[in-house]
Every structure is written in C-alpha cells, then in structure tokens.
PDB file of C-alpha atoms in Angstrom:
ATOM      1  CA  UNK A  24       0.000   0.000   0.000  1.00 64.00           C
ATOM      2  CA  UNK A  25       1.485   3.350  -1.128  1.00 58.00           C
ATOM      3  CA  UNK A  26       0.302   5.018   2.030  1.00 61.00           C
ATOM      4  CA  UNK A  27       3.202   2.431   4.163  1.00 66.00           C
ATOM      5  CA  UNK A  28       5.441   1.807   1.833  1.00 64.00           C
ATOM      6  CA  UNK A  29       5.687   5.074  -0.578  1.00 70.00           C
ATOM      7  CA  UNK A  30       7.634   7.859   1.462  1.00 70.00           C
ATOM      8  CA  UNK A  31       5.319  10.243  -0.365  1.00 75.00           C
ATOM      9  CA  UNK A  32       2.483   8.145   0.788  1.00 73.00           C
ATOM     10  CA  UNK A  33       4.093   8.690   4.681  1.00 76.00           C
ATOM     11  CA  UNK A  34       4.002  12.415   4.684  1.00 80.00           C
ATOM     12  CA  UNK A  35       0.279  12.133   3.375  1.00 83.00           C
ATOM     13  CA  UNK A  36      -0.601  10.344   6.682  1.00 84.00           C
ATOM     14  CA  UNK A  37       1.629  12.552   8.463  1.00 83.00           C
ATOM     15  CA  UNK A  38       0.470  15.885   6.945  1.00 86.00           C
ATOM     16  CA  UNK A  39      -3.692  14.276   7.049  1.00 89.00           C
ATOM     17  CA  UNK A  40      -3.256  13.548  10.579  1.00 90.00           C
ATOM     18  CA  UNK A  41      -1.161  16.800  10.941  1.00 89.00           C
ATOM     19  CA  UNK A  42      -4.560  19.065  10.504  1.00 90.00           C
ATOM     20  CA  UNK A  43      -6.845  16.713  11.863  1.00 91.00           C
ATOM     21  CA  UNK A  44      -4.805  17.562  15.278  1.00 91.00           C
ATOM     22  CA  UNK A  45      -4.760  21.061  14.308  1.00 92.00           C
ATOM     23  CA  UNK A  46      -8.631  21.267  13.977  1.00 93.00           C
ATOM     24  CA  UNK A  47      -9.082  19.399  17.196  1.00 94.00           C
ATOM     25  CA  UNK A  48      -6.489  22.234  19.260  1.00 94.00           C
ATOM     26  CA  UNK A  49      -8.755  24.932  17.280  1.00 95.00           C
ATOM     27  CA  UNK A  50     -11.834  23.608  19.270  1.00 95.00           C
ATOM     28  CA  UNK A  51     -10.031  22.971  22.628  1.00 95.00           C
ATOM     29  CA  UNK A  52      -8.334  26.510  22.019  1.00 96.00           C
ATOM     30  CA  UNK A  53     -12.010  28.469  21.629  1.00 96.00           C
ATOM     31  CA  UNK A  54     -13.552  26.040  24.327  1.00 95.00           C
ATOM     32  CA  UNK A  55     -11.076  27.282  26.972  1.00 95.00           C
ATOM     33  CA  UNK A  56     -11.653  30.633  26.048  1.00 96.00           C
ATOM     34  CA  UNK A  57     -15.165  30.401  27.340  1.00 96.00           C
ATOM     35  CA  UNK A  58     -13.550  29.907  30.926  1.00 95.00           C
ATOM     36  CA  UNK A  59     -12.474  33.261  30.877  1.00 95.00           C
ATOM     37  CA  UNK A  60     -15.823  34.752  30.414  1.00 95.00           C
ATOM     38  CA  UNK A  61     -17.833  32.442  32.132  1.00 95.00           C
ATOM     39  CA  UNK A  62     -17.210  29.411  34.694  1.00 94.00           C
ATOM     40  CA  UNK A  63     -21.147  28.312  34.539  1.00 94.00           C
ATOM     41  CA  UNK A  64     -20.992  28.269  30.378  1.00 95.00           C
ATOM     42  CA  UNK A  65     -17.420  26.522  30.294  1.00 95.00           C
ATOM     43  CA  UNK A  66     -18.531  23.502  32.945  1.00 94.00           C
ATOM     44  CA  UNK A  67     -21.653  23.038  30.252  1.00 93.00           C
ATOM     45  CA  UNK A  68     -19.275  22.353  27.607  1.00 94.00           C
ATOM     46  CA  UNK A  69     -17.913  20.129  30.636  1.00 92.00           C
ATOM     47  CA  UNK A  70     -20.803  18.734  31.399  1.00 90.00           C
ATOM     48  CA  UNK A  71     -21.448  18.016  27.652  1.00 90.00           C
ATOM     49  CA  UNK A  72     -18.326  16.640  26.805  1.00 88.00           C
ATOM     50  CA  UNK A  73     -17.914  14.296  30.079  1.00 82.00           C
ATOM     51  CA  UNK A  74     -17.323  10.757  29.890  1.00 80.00           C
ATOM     52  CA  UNK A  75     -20.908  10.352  27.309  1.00 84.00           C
ATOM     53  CA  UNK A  76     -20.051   7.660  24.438  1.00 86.00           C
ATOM     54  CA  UNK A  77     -19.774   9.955  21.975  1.00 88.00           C
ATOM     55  CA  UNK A  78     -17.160  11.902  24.106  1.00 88.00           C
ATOM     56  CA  UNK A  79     -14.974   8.364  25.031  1.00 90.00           C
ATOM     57  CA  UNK A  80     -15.013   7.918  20.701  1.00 92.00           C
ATOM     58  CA  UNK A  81     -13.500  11.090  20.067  1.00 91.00           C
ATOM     59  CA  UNK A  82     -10.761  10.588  22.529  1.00 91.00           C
ATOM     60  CA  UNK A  83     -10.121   6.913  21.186  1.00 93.00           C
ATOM     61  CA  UNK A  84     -10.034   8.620  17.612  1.00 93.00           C
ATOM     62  CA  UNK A  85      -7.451  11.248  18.732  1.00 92.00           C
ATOM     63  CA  UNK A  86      -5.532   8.953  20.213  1.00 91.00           C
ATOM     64  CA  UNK A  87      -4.837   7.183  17.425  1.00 93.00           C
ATOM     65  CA  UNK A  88      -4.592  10.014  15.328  1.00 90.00           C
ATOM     66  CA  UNK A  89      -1.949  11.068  18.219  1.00 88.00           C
ATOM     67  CA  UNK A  90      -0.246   7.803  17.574  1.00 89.00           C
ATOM     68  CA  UNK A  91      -0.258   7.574  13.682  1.00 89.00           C
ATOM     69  CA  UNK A  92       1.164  11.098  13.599  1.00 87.00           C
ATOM     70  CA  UNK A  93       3.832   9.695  16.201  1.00 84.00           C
ATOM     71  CA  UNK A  94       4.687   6.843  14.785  1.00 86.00           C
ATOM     72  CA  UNK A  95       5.279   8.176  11.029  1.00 82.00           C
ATOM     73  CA  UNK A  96       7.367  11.510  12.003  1.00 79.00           C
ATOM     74  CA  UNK A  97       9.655   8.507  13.960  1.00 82.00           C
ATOM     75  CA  UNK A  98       9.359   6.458  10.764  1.00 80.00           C
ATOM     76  CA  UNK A  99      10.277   9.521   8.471  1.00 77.00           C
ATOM     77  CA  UNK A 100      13.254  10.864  10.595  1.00 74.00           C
ATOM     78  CA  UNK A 101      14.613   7.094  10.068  1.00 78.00           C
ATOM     79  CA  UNK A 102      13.868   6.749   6.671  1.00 76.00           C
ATOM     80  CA  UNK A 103      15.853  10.213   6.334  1.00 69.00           C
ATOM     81  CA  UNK A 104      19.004   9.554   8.000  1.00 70.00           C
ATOM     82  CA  UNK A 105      19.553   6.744   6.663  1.00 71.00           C
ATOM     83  CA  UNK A 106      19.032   8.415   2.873  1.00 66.00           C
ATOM     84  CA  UNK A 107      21.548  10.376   4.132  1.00 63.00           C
ATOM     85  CA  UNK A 108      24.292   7.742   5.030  1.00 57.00           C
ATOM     86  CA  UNK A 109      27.322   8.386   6.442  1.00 56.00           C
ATOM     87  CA  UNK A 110      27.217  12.304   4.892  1.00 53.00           C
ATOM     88  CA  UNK A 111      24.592  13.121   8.364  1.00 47.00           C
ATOM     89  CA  UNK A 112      28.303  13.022   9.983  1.00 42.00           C
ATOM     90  CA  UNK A 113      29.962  15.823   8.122  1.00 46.00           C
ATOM     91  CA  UNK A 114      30.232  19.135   9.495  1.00 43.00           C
ATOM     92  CA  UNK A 115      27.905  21.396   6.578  1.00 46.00           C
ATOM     93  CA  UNK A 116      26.846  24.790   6.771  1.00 47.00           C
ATOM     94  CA  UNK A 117      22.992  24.832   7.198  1.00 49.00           C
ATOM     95  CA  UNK A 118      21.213  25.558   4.132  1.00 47.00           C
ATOM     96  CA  UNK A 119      19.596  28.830   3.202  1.00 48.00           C
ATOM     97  CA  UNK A 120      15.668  29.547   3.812  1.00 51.00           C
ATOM     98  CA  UNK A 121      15.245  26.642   5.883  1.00 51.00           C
ATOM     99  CA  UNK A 122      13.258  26.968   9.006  1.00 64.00           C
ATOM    100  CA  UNK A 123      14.885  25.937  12.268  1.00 67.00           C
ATOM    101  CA  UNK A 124      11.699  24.739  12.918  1.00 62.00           C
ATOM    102  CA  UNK A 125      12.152  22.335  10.122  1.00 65.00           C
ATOM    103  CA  UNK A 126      15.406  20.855  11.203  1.00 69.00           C
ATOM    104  CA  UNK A 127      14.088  19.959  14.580  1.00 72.00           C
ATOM    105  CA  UNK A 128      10.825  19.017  14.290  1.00 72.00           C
ATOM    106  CA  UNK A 129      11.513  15.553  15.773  1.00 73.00           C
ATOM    107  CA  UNK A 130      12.913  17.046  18.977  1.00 81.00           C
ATOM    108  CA  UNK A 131       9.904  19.635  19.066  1.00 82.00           C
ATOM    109  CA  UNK A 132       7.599  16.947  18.520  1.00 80.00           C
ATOM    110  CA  UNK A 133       8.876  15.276  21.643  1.00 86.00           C
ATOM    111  CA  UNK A 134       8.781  18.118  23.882  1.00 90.00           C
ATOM    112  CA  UNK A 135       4.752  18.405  22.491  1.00 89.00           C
ATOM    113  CA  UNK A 136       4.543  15.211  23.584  1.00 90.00           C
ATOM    114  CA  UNK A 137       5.499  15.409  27.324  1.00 92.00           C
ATOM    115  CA  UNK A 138       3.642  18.513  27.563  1.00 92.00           C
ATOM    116  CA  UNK A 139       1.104  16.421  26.089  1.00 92.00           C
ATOM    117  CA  UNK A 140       1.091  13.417  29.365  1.00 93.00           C
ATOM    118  CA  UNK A 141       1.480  16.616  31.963  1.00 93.00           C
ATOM    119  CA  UNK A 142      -1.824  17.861  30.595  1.00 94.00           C
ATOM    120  CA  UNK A 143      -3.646  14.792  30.364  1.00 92.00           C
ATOM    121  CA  UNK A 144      -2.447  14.126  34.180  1.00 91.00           C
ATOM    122  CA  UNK A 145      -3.712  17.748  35.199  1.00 91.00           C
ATOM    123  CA  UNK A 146      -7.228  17.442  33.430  1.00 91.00           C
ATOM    124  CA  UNK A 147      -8.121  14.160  31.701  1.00 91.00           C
ATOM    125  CA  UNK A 148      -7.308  11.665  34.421  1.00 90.00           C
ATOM    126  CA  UNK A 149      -9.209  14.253  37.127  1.00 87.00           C
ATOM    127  CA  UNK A 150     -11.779  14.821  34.639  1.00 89.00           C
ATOM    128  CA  UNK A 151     -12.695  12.264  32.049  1.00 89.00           C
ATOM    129  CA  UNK A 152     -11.279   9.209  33.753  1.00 88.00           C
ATOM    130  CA  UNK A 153     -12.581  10.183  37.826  1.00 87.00           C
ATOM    131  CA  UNK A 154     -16.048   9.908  35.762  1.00 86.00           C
ATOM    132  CA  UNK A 155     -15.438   6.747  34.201  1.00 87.00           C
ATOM    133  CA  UNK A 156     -13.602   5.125  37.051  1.00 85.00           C
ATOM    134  CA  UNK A 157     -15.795   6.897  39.433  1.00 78.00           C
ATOM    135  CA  UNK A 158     -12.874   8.282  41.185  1.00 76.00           C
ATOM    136  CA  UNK A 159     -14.233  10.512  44.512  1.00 68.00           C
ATOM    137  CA  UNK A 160     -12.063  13.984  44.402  1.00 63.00           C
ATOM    138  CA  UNK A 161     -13.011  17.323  46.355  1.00 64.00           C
ATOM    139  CA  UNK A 162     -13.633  18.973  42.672  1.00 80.00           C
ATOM    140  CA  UNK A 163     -16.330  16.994  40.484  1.00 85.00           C
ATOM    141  CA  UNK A 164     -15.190  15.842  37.171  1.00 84.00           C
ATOM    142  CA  UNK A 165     -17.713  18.485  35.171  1.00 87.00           C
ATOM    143  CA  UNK A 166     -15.739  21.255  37.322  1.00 92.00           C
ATOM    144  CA  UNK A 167     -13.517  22.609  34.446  1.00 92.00           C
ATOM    145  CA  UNK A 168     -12.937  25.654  35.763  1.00 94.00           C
ATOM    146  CA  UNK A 169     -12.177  24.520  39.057  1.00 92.00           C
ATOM    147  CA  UNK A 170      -9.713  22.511  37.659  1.00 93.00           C
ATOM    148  CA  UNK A 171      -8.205  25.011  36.038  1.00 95.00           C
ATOM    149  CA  UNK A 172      -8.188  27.393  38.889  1.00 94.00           C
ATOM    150  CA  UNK A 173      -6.284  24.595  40.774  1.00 91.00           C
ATOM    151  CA  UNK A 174      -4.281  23.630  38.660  1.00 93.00           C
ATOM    152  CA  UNK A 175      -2.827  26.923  38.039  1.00 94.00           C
ATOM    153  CA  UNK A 176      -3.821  29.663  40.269  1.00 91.00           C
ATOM    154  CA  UNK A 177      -0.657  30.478  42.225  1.00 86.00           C
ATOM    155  CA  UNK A 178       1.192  27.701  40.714  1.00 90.00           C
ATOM    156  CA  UNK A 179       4.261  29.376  38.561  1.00 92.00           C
ATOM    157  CA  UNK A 180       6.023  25.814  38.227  1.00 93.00           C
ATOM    158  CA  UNK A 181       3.195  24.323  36.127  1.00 92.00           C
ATOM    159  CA  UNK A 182       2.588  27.503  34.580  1.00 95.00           C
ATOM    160  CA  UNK A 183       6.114  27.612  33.019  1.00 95.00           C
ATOM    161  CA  UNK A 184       6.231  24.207  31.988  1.00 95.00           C
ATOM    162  CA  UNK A 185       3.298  24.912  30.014  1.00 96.00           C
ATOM    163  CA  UNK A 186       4.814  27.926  28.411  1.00 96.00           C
ATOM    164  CA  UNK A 187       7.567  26.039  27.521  1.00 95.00           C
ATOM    165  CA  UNK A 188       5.120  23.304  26.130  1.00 95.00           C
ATOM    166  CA  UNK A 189       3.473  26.052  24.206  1.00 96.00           C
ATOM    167  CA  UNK A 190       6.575  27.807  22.696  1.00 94.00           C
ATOM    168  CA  UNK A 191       7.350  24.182  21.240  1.00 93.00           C
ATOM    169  CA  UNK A 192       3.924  23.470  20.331  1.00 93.00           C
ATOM    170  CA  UNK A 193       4.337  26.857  18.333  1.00 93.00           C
ATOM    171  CA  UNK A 194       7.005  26.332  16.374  1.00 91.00           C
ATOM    172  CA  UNK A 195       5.718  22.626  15.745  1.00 89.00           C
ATOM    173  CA  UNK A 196       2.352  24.102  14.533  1.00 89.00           C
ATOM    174  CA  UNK A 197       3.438  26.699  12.368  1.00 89.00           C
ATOM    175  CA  UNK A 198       5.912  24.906  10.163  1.00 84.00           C
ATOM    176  CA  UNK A 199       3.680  21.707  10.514  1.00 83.00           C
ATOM    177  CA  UNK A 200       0.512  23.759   9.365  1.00 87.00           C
ATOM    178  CA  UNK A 201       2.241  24.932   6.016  1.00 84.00           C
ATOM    179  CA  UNK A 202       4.205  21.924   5.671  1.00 83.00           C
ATOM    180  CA  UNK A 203       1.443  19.428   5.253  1.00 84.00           C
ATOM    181  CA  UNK A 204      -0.628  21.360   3.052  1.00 81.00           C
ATOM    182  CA  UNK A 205       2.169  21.430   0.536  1.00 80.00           C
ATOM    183  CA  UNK A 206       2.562  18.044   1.086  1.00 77.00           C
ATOM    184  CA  UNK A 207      -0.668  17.233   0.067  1.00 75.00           C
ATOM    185  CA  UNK A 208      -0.371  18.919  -3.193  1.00 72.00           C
ATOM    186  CA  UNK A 209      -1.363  23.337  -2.256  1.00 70.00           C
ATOM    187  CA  UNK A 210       1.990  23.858  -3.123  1.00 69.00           C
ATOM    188  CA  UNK A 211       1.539  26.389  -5.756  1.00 69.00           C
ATOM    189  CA  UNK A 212       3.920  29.149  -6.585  1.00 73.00           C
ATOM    190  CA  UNK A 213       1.652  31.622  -5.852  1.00 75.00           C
ATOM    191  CA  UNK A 214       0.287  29.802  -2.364  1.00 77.00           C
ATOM    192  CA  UNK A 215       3.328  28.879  -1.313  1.00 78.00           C
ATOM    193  CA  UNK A 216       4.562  32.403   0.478  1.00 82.00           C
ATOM    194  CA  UNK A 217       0.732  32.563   1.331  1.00 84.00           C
ATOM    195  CA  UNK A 218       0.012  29.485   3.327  1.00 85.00           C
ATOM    196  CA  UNK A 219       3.270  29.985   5.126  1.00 86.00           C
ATOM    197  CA  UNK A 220       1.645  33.794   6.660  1.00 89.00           C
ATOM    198  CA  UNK A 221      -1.485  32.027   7.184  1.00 90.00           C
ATOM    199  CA  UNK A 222       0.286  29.526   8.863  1.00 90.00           C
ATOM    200  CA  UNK A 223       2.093  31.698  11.130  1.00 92.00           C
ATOM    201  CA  UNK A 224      -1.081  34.051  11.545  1.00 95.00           C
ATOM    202  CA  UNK A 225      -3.401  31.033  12.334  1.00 94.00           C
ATOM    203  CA  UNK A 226      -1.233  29.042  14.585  1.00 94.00           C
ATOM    204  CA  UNK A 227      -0.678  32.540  16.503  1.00 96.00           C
ATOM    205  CA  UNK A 228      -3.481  33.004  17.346  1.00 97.00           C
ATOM    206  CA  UNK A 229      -4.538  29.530  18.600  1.00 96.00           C
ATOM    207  CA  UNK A 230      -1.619  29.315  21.132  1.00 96.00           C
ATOM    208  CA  UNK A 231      -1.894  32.812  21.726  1.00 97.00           C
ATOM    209  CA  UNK A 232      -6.064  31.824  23.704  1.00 97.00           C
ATOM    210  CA  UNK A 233      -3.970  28.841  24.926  1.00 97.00           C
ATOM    211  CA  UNK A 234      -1.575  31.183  26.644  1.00 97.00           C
ATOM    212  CA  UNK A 235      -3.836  33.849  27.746  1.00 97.00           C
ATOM    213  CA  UNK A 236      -6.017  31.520  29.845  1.00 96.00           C
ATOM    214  CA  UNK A 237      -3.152  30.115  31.285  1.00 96.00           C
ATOM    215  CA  UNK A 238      -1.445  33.637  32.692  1.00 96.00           C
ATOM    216  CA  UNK A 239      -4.837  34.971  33.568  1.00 96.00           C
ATOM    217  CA  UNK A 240      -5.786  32.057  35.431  1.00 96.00           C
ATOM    218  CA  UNK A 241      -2.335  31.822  36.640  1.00 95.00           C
ATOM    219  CA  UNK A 242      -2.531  35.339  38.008  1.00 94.00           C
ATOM    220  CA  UNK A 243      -5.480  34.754  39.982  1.00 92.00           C
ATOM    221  CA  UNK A 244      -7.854  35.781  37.755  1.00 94.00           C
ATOM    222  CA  UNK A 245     -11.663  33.919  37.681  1.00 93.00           C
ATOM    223  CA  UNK A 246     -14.403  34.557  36.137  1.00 93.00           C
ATOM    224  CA  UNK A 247     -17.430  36.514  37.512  1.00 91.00           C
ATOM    225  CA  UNK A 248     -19.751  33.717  38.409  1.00 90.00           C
ATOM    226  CA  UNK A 249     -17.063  31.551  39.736  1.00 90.00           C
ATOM    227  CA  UNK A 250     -17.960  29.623  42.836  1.00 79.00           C
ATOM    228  CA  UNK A 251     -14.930  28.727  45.220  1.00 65.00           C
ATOM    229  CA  UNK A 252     -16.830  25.831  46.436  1.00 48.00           C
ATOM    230  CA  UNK A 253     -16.120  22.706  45.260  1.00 46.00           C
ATOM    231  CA  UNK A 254     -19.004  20.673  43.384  1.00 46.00           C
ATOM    232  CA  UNK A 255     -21.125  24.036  43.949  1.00 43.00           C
ATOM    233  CA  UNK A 256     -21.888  24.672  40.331  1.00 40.00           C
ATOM    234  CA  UNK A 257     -22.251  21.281  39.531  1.00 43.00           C
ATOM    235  CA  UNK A 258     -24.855  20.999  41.915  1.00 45.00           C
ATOM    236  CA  UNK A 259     -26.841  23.594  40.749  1.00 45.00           C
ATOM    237  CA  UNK A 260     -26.614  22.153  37.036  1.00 42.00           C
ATOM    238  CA  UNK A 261     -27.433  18.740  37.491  1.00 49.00           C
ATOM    239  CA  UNK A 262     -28.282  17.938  40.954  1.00 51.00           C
ATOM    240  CA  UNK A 263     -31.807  20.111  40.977  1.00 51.00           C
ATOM    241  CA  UNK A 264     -32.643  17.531  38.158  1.00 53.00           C
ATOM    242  CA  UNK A 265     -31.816  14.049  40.343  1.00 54.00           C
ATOM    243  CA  UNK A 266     -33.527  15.731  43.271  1.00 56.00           C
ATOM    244  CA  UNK A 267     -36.874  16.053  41.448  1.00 55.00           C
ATOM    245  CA  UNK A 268     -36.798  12.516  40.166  1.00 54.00           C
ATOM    246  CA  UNK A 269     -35.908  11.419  43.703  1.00 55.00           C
ATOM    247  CA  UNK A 270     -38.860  13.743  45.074  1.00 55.00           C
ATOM    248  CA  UNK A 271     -41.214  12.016  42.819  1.00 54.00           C
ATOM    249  CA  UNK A 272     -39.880   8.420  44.249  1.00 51.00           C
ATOM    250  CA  UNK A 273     -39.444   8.930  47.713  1.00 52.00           C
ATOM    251  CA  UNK A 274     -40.203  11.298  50.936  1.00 49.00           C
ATOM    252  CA  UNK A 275     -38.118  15.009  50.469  1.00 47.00           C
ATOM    253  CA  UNK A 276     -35.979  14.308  53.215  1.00 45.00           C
ATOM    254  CA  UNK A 277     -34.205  11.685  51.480  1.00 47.00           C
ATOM    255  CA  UNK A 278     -34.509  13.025  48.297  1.00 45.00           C
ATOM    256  CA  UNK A 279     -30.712  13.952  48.455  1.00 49.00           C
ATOM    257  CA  UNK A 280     -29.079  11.619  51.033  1.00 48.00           C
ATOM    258  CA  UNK A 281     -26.240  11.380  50.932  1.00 48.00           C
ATOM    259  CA  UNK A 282     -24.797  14.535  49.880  1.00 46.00           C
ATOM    260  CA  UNK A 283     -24.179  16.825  52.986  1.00 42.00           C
ATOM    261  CA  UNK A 284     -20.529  16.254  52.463  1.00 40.00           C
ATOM    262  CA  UNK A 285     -20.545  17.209  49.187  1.00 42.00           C
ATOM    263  CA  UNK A 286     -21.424  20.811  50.127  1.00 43.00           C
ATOM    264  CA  UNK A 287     -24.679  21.020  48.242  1.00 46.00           C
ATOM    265  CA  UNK A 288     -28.246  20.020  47.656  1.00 47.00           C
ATOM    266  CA  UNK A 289     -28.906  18.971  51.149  1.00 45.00           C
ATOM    267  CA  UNK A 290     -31.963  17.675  52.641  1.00 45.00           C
ATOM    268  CA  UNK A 291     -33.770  20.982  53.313  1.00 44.00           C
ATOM    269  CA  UNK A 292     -32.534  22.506  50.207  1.00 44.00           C
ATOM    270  CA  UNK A 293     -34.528  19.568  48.361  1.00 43.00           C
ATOM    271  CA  UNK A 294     -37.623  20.464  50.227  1.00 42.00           C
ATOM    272  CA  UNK A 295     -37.251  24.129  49.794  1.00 44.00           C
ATOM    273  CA  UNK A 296     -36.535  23.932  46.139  1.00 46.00           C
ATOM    274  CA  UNK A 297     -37.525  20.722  44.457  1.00 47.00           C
ATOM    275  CA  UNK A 298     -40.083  19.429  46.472  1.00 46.00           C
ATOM    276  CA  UNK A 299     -41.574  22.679  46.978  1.00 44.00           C
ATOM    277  CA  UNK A 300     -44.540  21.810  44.580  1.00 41.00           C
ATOM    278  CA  UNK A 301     -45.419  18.921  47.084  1.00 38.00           C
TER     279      UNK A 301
END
C-alpha cells in the first residue's frame, strides 16, 4: 500500500493527521476561552463533553490520530538519515531559507509530547477518567474551571512548563501547518509564500487563547460567576434535576441523602426547592 510503503504516501498520513490535530487544538483553544468569560458556560461544555459515548469515541479517535502522527514523524526521521548515510556526519553549513523549525521538528515533537502526558495528568485523568472510574475527588469531574483554577492559580512551576510546552507546540504548529498542506499537493507558486503567513497568523493566534487563559488564570484571575466551592456549580446544574426525580420516588428528606458532604443540595434545600410543589 502506497500510504506504508511510498515515502510520499508517509508524509500524506503525516500531513492528514497533521490538521486533523490542528482542527481538534482549534476547538479545545475556543472552548477554553469560554472559561475566561464564564465558569457556569465553560462547565456546560464540561458537562457536555464528560465521559458520554460519543465523548470516550473522540478521545479513542485522537488517540490514534496522536499515535499515527507519532509513529510516522519517527518512521520519516529514520527513513531520512539513513538516505543520508554516512554524509549526516559531516560538518555542513545549514542551508539557506530553511526553518529551524524544520530541522528539529523531531525534537519539538517530543517536547509536544510530554507537555502532552502533563496535561492529560492535570485534566483528563481528574476529569474524564474520575467519571469513568468513578474516582471521589473534592472537585467533580464536570468542574472545568475549578480545575483550572487549581491547577494553576498560584502555581508558577506548572505555569512555566506549560509555556515552555506552548513555545514548542508553536514552532511545531506553524511549520507543521504549512508543511502538510504542501505536502498534500497546495503547493503552488503563488500559495506557497501565502500558506506559510497564514500559517504563522493562524497558529498565533490559537496558542496565543492557549496562553492567555493560562497567565490569567495563573494570576489569579476567575471569572465573575465563579464559585470557590467545590461541586457548587455542579450541583446547581445537574443535581436540581436528580432531586426532582428522587422527590417524585421517595419522601423530600431523602430526596438527596447522601450529599451533605458534598457541600450542596442537602436535605432541606430539596424540600425548599424541588419538592416545593409537594
């Protein structure tokens, strides 16, 4: 199959697999955004998101997208030095017009990759996984902002790993971005010079609402409807709804027992709001 054994057909996979990622940081990228103007709209997306099928798919899919992309820049940085024999030895100057982005994409890619595990430590394991695994924390899973709040408020050593994560991820982007597009054939005279501005323009900006979340947050900044208590606005978008079902089953004292330690919806609350109809 040309796509395996074609080196052409390799940088197709890799440059494919290239946007798909792109696309998918353009949607985290505006997502976060949202937690800067509003904690109650970001946990929603939260909320949405979770650990529903659809959501557990998508993160299969990128996975593998994750590891194809992986597994043929390792394949291709191979398949190049060995093209290049015992030459890769000799001491050249480095050739005009050629990005330093582009002679280190393999160690940049790397360096997106560890980034990569710290963030899925900080956010899908505390978020995604403590709802599949049912993991008991003191912020619930839907919580984004929380979890972002503390994760970085205060916290300068996480904050400048991820800047250091992001600077990579930059420079990975915005010769990746052009790159793969003229690998998959928009490599027109004209479009060349273009698609590398758009490039750098477009990849700019994404990290740029990747960054500015992180040093506001960072600095202590939250959002006007932010509650400091934990589970507190996850409460009031989901737990209302169990209570009323519970109401409808069983006496309004018990509609929420078992959740006085979880700061919200206790007994009297369910008889003063759900059950108030009774």
């Amino acid at each position: 199959m040309w796509l395996i054994n074609s080196s052409i057909g390799r940088k197709v996979v890799m440059s494919v697999t290239g946007i798909a990622l792109i696309l998918f940081l353009t949607f985290h990228a505006s997502m976060n955004v949202v937690a800067l103007i509003s904690a109650k709209g970001y946990n929603l997306i939260c909320e949405f998101l979770g650990a529903n099928w659809y959501a557990v798919a998508a993160t299969v899919g990128l996975a593998a997208l994750m590891g194809l992309h992986f597994v043929y820049a390792i394949w291709l940085s191979i398949q190049n030095r060995r093209a290049r024999g015992k030459d890769r030895y000799a001491v050249t100057d480095k050739p005009e017009r050629v990005e330093w982005a582009s002679q280190n994409m393999l160690v940049l890619g790397f360096i997106v990759c560890l980034g990569l595990l710290l963030h899925l430590y900080n956010f899908w394991y505390n978020m995604m996984y403590a709802e599949l695994a049912g993991v008991e924390g003191a912020i619930h899973p839907a919580d984004g902002t929380g979890h972002i709040v503390n994760t970085f408020a205060g916290n300068w050593c996480y904050t400048i790993l991820y800047v250091i994560w992001l600077a990579a991820l930059w420079f990975h982007l915005n010769h990746g971005f052009w790159s793969a597009l003229q690998s998959i054939g928009w490599n027109g005279k004209v479009w060349f010079n273009r698609w590398r501005v758009i490039s750098c323009v477009f990849t700019s900006v994404i990290i740029g609402m990747f960054a500015v979340v992180l040093l506001a947050f960072a600095a202590g900044y939250t959002p006007a409807d932010y509650e400091t208590r934990p589970n507190q606005i996850h409460c009031e978008m989901t737990q209302t709804e169990q209570c009323e079902k519970a109401c409808e089953e069983k006496p309004c004292q018990k509609a929420c027992e078992g959740q006085e330690e979880a700061g919200c919806c206790k007994p009297q609350e369910a008889k003063a709001g759900c059950c108030a109809k009774k």
